[in-house]
Coordinates of C-alpha atoms and ligand atoms in Angstrom, one line a residue:
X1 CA -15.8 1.3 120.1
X2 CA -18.4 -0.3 117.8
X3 CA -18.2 1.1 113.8
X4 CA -20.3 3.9 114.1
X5 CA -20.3 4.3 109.9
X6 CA -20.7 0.7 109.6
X7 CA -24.2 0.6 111.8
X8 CA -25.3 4.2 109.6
X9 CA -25.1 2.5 106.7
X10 CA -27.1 -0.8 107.8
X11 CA -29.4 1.8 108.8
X12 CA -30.1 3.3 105.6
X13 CA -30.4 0.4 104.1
X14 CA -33.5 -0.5 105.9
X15 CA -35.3 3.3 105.4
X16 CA -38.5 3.0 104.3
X17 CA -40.4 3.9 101.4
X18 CA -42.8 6.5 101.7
X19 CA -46.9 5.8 100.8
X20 CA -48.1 8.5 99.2
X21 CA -52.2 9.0 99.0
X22 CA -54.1 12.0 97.8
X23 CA -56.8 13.9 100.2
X24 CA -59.5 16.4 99.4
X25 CA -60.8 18.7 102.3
X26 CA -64.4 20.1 102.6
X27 CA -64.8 24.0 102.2
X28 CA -66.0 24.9 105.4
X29 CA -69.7 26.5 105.5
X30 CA -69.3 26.1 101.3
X31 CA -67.2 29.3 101.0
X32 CA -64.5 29.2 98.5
X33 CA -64.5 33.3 97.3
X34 CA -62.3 35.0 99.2
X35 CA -62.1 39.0 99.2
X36 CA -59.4 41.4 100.5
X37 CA -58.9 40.8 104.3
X38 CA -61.4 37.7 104.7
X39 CA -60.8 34.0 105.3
X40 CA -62.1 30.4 104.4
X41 CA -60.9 27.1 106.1
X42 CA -60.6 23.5 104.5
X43 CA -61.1 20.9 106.4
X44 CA -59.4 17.2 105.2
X45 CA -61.4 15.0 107.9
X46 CA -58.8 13.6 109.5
X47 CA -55.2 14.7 110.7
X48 CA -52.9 14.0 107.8
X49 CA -49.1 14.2 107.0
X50 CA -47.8 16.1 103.8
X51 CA -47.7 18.8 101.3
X52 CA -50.8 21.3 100.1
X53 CA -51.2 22.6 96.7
X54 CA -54.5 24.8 95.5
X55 CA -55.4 26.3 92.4
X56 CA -57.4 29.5 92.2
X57 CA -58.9 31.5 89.7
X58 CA -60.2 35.5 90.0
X59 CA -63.3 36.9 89.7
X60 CA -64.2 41.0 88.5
X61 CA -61.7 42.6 86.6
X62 CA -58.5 42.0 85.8
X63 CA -55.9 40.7 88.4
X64 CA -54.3 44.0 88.9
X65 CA -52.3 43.5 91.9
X66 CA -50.3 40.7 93.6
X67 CA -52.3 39.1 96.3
X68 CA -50.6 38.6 99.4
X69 CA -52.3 35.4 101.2
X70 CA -51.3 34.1 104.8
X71 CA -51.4 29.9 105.1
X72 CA -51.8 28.3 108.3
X73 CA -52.1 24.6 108.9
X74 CA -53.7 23.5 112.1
X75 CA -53.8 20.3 114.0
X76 CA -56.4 20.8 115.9
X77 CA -59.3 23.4 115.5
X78 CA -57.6 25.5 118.6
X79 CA -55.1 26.5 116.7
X80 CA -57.3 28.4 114.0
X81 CA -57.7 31.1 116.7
X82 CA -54.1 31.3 118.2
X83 CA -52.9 35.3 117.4
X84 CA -49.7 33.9 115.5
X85 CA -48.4 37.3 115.5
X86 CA -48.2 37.1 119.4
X87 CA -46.1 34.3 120.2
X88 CA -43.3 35.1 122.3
X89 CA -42.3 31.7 123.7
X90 CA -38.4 30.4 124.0
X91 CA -38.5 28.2 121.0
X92 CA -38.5 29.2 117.8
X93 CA -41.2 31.0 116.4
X94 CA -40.1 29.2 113.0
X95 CA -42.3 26.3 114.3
X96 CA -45.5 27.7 113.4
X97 CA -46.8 26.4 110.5
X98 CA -47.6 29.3 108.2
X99 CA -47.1 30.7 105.4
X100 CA -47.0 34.5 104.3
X101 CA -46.7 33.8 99.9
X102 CA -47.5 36.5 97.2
X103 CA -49.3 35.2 94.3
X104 CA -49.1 37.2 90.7
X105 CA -51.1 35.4 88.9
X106 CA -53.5 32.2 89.1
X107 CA -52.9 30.6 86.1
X108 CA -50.7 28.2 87.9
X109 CA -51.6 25.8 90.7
X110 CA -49.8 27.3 93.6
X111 CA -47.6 24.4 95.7
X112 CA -45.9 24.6 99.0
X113 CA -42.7 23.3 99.5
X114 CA -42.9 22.6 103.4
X115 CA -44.5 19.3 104.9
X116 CA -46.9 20.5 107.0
X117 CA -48.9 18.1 109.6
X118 CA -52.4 19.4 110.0
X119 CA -56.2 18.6 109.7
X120 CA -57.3 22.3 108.8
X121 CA -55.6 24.7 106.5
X122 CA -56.6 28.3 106.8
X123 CA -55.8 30.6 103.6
X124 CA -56.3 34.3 104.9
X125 CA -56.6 37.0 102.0
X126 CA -54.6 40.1 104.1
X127 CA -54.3 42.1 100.5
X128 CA -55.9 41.5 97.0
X129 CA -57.2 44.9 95.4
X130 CA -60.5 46.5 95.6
X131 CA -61.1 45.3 91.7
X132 CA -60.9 41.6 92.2
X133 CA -61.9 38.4 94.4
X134 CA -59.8 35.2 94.3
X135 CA -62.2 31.7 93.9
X136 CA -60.3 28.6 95.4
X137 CA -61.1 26.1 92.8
X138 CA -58.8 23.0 93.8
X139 CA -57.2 22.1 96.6
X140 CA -55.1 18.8 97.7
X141 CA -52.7 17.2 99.8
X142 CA -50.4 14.7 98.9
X143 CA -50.0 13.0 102.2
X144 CA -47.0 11.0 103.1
X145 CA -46.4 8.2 105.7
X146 CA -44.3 4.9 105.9
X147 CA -46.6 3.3 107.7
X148 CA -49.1 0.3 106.1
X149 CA -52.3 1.6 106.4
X150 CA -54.2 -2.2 105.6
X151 CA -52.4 -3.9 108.6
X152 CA -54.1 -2.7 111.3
X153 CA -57.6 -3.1 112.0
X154 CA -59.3 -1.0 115.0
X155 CA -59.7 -2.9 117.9
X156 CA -61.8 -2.4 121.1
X157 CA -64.5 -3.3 122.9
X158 CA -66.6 -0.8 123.5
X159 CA -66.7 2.8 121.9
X160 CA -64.5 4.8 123.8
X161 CA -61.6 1.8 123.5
X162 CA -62.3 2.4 119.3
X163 CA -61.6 5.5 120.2
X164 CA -58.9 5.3 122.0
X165 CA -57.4 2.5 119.6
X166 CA -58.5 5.0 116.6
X167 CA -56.9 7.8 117.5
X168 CA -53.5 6.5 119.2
X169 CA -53.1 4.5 115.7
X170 CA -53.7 7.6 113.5
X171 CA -51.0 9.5 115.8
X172 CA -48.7 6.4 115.3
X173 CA -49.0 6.5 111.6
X174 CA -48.1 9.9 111.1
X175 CA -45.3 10.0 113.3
X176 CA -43.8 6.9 111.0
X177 CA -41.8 8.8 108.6
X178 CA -38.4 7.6 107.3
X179 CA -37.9 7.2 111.2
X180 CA -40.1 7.3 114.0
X181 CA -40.5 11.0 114.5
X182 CA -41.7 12.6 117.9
X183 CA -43.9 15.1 115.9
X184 CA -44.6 15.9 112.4
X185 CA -45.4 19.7 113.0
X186 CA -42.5 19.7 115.7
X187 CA -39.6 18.7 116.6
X188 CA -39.4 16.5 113.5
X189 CA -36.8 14.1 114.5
X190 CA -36.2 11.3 116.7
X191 CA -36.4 11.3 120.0
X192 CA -35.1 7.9 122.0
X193 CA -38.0 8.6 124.6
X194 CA -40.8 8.6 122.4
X195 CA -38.7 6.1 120.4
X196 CA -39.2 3.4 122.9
X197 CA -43.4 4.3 123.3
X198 CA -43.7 3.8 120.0
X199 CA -41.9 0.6 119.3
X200 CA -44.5 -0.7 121.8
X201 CA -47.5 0.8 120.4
X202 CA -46.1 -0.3 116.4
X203 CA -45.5 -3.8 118.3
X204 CA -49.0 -3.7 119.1
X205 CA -50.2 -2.9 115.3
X206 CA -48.0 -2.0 112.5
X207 CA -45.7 -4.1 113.6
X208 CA -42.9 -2.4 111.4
X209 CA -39.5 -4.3 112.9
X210 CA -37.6 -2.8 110.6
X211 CA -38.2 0.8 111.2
X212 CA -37.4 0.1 114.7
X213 CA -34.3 -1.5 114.1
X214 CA -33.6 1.0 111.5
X215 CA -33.6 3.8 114.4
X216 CA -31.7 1.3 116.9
X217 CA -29.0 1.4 114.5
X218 CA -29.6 5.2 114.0
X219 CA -29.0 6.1 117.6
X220 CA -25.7 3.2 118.0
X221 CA -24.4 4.9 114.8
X222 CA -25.0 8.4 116.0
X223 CA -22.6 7.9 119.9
X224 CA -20.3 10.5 120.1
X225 CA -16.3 9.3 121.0
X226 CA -16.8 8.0 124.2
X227 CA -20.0 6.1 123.0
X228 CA -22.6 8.2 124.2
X229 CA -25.9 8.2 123.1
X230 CA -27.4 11.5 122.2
X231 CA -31.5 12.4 123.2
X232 CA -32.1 12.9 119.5
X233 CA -30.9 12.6 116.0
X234 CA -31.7 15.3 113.6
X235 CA -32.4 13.0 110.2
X236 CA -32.1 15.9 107.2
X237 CA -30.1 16.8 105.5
X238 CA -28.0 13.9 106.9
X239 CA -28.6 11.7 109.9
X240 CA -26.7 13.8 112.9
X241 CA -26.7 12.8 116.5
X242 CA -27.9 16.6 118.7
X243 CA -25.3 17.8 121.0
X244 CA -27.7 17.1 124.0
X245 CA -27.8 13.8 126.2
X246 CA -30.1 13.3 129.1
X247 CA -29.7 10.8 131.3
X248 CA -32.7 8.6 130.9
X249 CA -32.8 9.2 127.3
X250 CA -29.2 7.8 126.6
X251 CA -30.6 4.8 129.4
X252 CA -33.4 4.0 127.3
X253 CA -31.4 2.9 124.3
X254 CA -31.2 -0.1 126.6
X255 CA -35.2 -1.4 127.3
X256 CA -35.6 -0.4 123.6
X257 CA -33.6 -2.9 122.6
X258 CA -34.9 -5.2 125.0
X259 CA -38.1 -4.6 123.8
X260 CA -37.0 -5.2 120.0
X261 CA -35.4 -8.5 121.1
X262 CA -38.6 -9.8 123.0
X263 CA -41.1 -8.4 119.9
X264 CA -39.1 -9.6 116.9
X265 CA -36.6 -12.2 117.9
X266 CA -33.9 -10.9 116.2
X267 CA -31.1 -11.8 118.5
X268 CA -28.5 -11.3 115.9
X269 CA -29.3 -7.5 115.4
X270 CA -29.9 -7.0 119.2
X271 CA -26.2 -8.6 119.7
X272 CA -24.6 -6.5 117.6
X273 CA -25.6 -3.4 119.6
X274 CA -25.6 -5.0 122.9
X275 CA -21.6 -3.1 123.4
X276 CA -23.8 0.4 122.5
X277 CA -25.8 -0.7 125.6
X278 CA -23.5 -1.9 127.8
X279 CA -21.8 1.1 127.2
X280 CA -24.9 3.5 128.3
X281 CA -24.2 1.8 131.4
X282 CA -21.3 2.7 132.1
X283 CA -21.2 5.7 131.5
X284 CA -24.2 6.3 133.1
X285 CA -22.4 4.8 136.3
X286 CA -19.9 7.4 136.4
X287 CA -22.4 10.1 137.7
X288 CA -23.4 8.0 141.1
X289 CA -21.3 9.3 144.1
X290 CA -19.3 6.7 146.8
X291 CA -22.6 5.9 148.2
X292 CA -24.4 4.6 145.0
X293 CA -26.8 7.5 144.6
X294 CA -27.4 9.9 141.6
X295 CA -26.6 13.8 142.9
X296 CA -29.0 16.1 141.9
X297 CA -28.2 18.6 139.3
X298 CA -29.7 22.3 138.8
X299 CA -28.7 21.4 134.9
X300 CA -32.1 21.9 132.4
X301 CA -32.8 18.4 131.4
X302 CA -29.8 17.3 132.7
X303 CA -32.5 14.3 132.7
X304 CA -35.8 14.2 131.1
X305 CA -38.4 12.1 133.1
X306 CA -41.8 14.6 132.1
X307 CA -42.0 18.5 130.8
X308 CA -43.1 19.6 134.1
X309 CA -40.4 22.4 134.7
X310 CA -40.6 22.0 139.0
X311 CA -39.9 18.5 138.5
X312 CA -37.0 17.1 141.0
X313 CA -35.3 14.2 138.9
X314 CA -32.8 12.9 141.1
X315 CA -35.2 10.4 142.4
X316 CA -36.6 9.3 138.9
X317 CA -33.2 9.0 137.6
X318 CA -32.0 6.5 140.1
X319 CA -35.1 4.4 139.0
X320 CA -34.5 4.5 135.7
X321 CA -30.9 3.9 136.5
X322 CA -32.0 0.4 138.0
X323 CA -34.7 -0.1 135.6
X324 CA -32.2 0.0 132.9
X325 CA -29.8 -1.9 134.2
X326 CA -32.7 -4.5 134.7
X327 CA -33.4 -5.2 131.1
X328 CA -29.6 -5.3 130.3
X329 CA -29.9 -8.5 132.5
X330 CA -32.9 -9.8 130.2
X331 CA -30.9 -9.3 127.4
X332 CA -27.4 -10.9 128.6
X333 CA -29.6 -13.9 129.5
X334 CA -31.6 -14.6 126.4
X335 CA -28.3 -14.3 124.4
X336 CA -26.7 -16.4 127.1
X337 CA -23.7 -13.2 127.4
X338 CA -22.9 -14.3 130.7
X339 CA -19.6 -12.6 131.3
X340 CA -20.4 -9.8 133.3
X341 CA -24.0 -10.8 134.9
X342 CA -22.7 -11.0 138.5
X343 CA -21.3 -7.0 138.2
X344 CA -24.5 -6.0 136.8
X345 CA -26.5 -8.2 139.9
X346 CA -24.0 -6.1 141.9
X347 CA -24.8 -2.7 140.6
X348 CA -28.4 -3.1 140.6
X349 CA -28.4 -4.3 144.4
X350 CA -25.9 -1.4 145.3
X351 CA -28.1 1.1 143.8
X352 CA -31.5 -0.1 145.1
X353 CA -30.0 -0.3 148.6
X354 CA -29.3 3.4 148.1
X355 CA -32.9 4.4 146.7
X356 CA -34.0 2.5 150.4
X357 CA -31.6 4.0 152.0
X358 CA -31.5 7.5 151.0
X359 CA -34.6 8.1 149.1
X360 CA -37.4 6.3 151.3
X361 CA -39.3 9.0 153.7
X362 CA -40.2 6.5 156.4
X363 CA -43.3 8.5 157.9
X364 CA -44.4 9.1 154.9
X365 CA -44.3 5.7 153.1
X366 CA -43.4 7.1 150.0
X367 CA -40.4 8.1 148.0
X368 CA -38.7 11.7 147.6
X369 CA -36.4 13.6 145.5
X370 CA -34.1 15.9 145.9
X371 CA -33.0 18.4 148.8
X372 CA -36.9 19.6 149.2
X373 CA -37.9 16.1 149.4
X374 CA -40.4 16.7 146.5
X375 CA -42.8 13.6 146.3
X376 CA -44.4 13.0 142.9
X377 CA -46.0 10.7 140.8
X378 CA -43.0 10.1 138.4
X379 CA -40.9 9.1 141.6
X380 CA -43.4 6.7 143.1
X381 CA -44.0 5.1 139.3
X382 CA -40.4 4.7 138.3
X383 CA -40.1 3.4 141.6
X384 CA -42.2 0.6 140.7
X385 CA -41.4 -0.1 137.7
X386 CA -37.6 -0.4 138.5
X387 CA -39.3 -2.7 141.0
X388 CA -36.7 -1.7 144.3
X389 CA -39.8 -2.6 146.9
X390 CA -40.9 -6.4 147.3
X391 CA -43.9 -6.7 144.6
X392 CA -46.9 -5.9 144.2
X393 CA -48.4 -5.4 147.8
X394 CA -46.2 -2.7 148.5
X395 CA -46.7 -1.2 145.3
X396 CA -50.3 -1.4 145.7
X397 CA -50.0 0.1 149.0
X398 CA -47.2 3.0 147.6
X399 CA -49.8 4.1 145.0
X400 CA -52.7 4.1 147.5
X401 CA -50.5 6.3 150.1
X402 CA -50.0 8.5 147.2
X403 CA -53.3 9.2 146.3
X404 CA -53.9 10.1 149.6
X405 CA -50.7 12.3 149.9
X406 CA -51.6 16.3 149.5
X407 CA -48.9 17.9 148.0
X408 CA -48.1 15.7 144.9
X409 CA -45.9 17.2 142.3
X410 CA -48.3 16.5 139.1
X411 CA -47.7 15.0 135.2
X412 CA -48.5 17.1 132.5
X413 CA -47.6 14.9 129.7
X414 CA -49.1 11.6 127.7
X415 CA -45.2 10.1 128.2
X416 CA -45.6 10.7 131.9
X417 CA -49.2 9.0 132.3
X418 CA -47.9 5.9 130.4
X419 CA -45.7 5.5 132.7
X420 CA -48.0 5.8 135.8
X421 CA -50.6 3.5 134.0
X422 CA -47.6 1.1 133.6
X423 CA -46.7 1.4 137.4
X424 CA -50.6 1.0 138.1
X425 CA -50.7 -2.4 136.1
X426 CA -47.3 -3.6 138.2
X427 CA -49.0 -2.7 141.4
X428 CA -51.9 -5.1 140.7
X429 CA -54.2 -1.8 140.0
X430 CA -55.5 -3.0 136.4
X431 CA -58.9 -1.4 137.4
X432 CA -57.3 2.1 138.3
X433 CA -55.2 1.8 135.5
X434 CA -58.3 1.7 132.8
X435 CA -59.5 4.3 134.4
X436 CA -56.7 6.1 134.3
X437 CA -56.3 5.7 130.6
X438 CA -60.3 6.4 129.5
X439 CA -59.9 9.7 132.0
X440 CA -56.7 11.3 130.5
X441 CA -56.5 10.0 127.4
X442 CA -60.2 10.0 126.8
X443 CA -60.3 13.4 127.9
X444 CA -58.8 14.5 124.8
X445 CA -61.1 12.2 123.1
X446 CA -63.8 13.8 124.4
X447 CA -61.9 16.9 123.0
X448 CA -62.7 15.5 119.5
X449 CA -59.0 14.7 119.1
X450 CA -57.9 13.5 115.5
X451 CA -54.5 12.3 117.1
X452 CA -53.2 12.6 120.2
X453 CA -51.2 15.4 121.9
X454 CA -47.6 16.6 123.0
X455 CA -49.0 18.0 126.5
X456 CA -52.3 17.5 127.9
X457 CA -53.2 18.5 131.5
X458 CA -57.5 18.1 132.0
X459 CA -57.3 20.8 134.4
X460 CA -55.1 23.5 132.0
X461 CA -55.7 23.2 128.1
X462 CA -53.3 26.4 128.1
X463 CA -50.6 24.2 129.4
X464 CA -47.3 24.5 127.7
X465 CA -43.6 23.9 128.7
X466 CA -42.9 26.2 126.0
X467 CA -44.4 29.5 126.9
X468 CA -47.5 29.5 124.8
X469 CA -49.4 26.0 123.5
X470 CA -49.1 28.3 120.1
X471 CA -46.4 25.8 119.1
X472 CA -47.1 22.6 121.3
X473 CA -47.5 19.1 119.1
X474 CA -51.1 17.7 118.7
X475 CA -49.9 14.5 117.3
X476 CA -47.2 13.5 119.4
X477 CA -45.2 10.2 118.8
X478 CA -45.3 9.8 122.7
X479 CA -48.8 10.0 123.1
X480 CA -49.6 6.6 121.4
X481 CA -49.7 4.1 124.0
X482 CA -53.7 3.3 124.7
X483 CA -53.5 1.1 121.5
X484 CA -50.4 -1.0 123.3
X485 CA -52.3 -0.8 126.7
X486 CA -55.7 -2.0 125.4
X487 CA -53.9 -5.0 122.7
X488 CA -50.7 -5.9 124.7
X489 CA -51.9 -5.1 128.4
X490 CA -55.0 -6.1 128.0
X491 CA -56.2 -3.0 129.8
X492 CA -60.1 -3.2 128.3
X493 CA -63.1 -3.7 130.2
X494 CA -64.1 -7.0 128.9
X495 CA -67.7 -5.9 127.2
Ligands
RAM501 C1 -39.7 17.7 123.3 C2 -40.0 16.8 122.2 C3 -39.8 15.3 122.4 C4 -39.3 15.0 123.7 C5 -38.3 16.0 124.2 C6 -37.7 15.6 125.5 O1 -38.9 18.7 122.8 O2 -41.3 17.0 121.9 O3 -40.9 14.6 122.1 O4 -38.8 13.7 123.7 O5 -39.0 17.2 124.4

């Protein structure tokens, strides 16, 4: 086992320092007089990161009772409307960013202690008195990112690829904390499958290395005693690896680190966490049965693959699997770590012999998953992407059957459609892939979106894993790929 403490450490050392920058909002309509049991909204102009402080004065007589304001921050204008008071969702309701403060008196400026992400703050007056009014006469937010703001210049070719480049940049940037979060407004912490879309979007612009490495190290440190890999690390108080592991999350410690090796070059880093890697393997390994196939499991997110809740996994995990296993052999090659090569060769054969064997619906041409023999885009796309066909003809023709194909379990999230785009570009389909990306993505574009979102479906904007979108992400860390498609997969239309 590799020093856990030891790899910590080296991570801390690399956390970044935070850039801090003042906003301003806009009062909306002008209004900044607020009486018992009315409103205003301040708009900052953009969707920021950080912490909001006012200062207030009163107006009539005399101050003679406390008042009792609510605070909500919003992402996007939806959530102005959402009826906090109804949420009955299974996470916690403690997600919701507001606030319920008494104020005696406004001779101080009034702060709150909470980061909030948000690009509206709503201050509701539910009780002053009948004697006086409360005038907002100053309001701020010191926002916070570690990302470098004059690195990256927008990039595009025609409007809606600004846009696109615009927005999955500003949802980048406020994702970069001391790690890469997955969300500023929720979960907070990081995730190893938004970790790896955002190491190739912050490739693409930031180019931050070290904050990548930084989280590499996090999640090596972070293994529990048999070396495991855990979906998340929770980073405050102290770093702490979550007590839940999903198969492709754990996997994906691997192409991360594949990915950091081919964007940075820094072999020596990548070679001291190549055992952490190989060791995902393995473990991994131990859940195939005699005839190299992943069972399924009834298990919640026994593996991750997309939030869509009728998912069947078993078929995505065995891609992922391969996939995996596929850039441990990049990495054993470019540092010339030969020694076990030939059992890895073996164990990606075995396992895509399976997938042809046991997963391939003949009459169908397409791949299924599970006992119901569920068809679905995440199965077809790992499928290319762990690349168990014979290139891109078949691919081309896989993704073409699919489109045709009925009854196609759908995506419902941005990490999902980067992955289809992905398989789109490896089936040849460069031109279905664009349009891919200006549809989905562009759809929330169209949406006037500030930064890109946890869960998106076009055809359901109440669309939430979570039982109510009340507390769904609107800048989500995993939702940042157009900017890698369109600088690094030249995925523009040329204009
Ligand atoms: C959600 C988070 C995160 C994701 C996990 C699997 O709770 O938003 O981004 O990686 O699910």
């Amino acid at each position: 086992m590799w020093n856990r403490q030891d790899l910590i450490s080296k991570a801390e050392k690399l956390k970044p320092e935070l850039k801090h920058m003042t906003v301003r909002p806009v009062f909306r309509d002008g209004v900044r007089t607020l009486e018992s049991e009315t409103s205003i909204v301040l708009d900052f102009g953009n969707h920021y990161v950080g912490y909001f402080s006012f200062s207030a004065s009163t107006e009539g007589s005399h101050q003679d009772a406390p008042a009792l304001l609510r605070i909500n921050f919003c992402e996007s204008e939806r959530e102005l409307d959402e009826e906090n008071d109804d949420y009955n969702g299974w996470i916690s309701k403690s997600w919701i960013q507001e606030e319920l403060i008494h104020v005696d008196d406004f001779s101080a400026l009034v702060h709150l202690n909470r980061r909030y992400a948000f690009r509206y703050v709503k201050i509701e007056a539910i009780s002053l008195s009948s004697k006086y009014n409360i005038v907002i006469e100053d309001a701020y937010a010191d926002t916070v990112t570690s990302a470098d703001d004059n690195s990256v210049e927008v990039f595009g070719n025609n409007d809606l690829e600004r846009e696109l480049d615009k927005v999955s940049i500003r949802t980048l940037r406020n994702c970069m904390q001391e790690v890469f979060e997955d969300g500023p407004k929720r979960d907070r912490r990081l995730w190893m499958g938004d970790l790896r879309l955002q190491a190739l979007s912050n490739y693409a612009t930031f180019k931050d290395f070290n904050l990548v490495k930084r989280c590499l190290y996090l999640f090596a440190g972070c293994a529990d005693d048999e070396g495991r890999i855990p979906a998340c690390l929770f980073i405050s108080p102290n770093i702490v690896g979550d007590d839940t592991y999903m198969f492709d999350y754990s996997l994906f410690f691997i192409a991360t680190l594949r990915d950091y090796m081919q964007y940075s070059g820094d072999e020596e880093s990548v070679r001291e966490l190549l055992p952490a890697a190989i060791r995902q393997w393995e473990l991994s390994k131990e859940r195939f049965n005699g005839e190299d196939l992943i069972p399924d499991s009834d298990e919640i997110g026994w593996c991750f693959l997309d939030w869509n809740l009728d998912l069947n996994k078993q078929a995505g995990a065995q891609f992922v699997y391969i996939y995996s296993l596929k850039a441990l052999k990049e990495i054993f090659i470019q540092l010339n770590e030969l020694e076990r090569l030939p059992e890895l060769e073996e164990e990606i054969e075995a396992k895509t012999n399976a997938a042809r064997k046991f997963l391939w619906d003949e009459n169908k041409g397409l791949f299924v998953s599970g006992a119901d023999r569920q068809i679905s885009y995440a199965t077809q796309s790992w499928a290319i992407l762990a690349d168990v066909l014979n290139g891109p003809q078949d691919y081309f023709e896989l993704m073409n059957r699919l489109s045709k194909h009925g009854d196609t379990c759908p995506m419902i999230t941005p990490y999902m459609n980067h992955v289809y785009v992905e398989a789109l570009i490896s089936a040849g389909m460069k031109e279905e892939a664009y349009i891919h990306m200006c549809y989905y993505w562009g759809g929330m574009v169209r949406e006037g979106a500030d930064t890109f979102y946890e869960l998106y479906d076009p055809n359901d904007p109440n669309q939430s894993p979570y039982g109510s979108c009340t507390v769904n992400s609107y800048c989500h860390a995993w939702s940042c790929t157009p900017t890698y498609f369109l600088r690094i997969r030249h995925l523009t239309n040329g204009e």
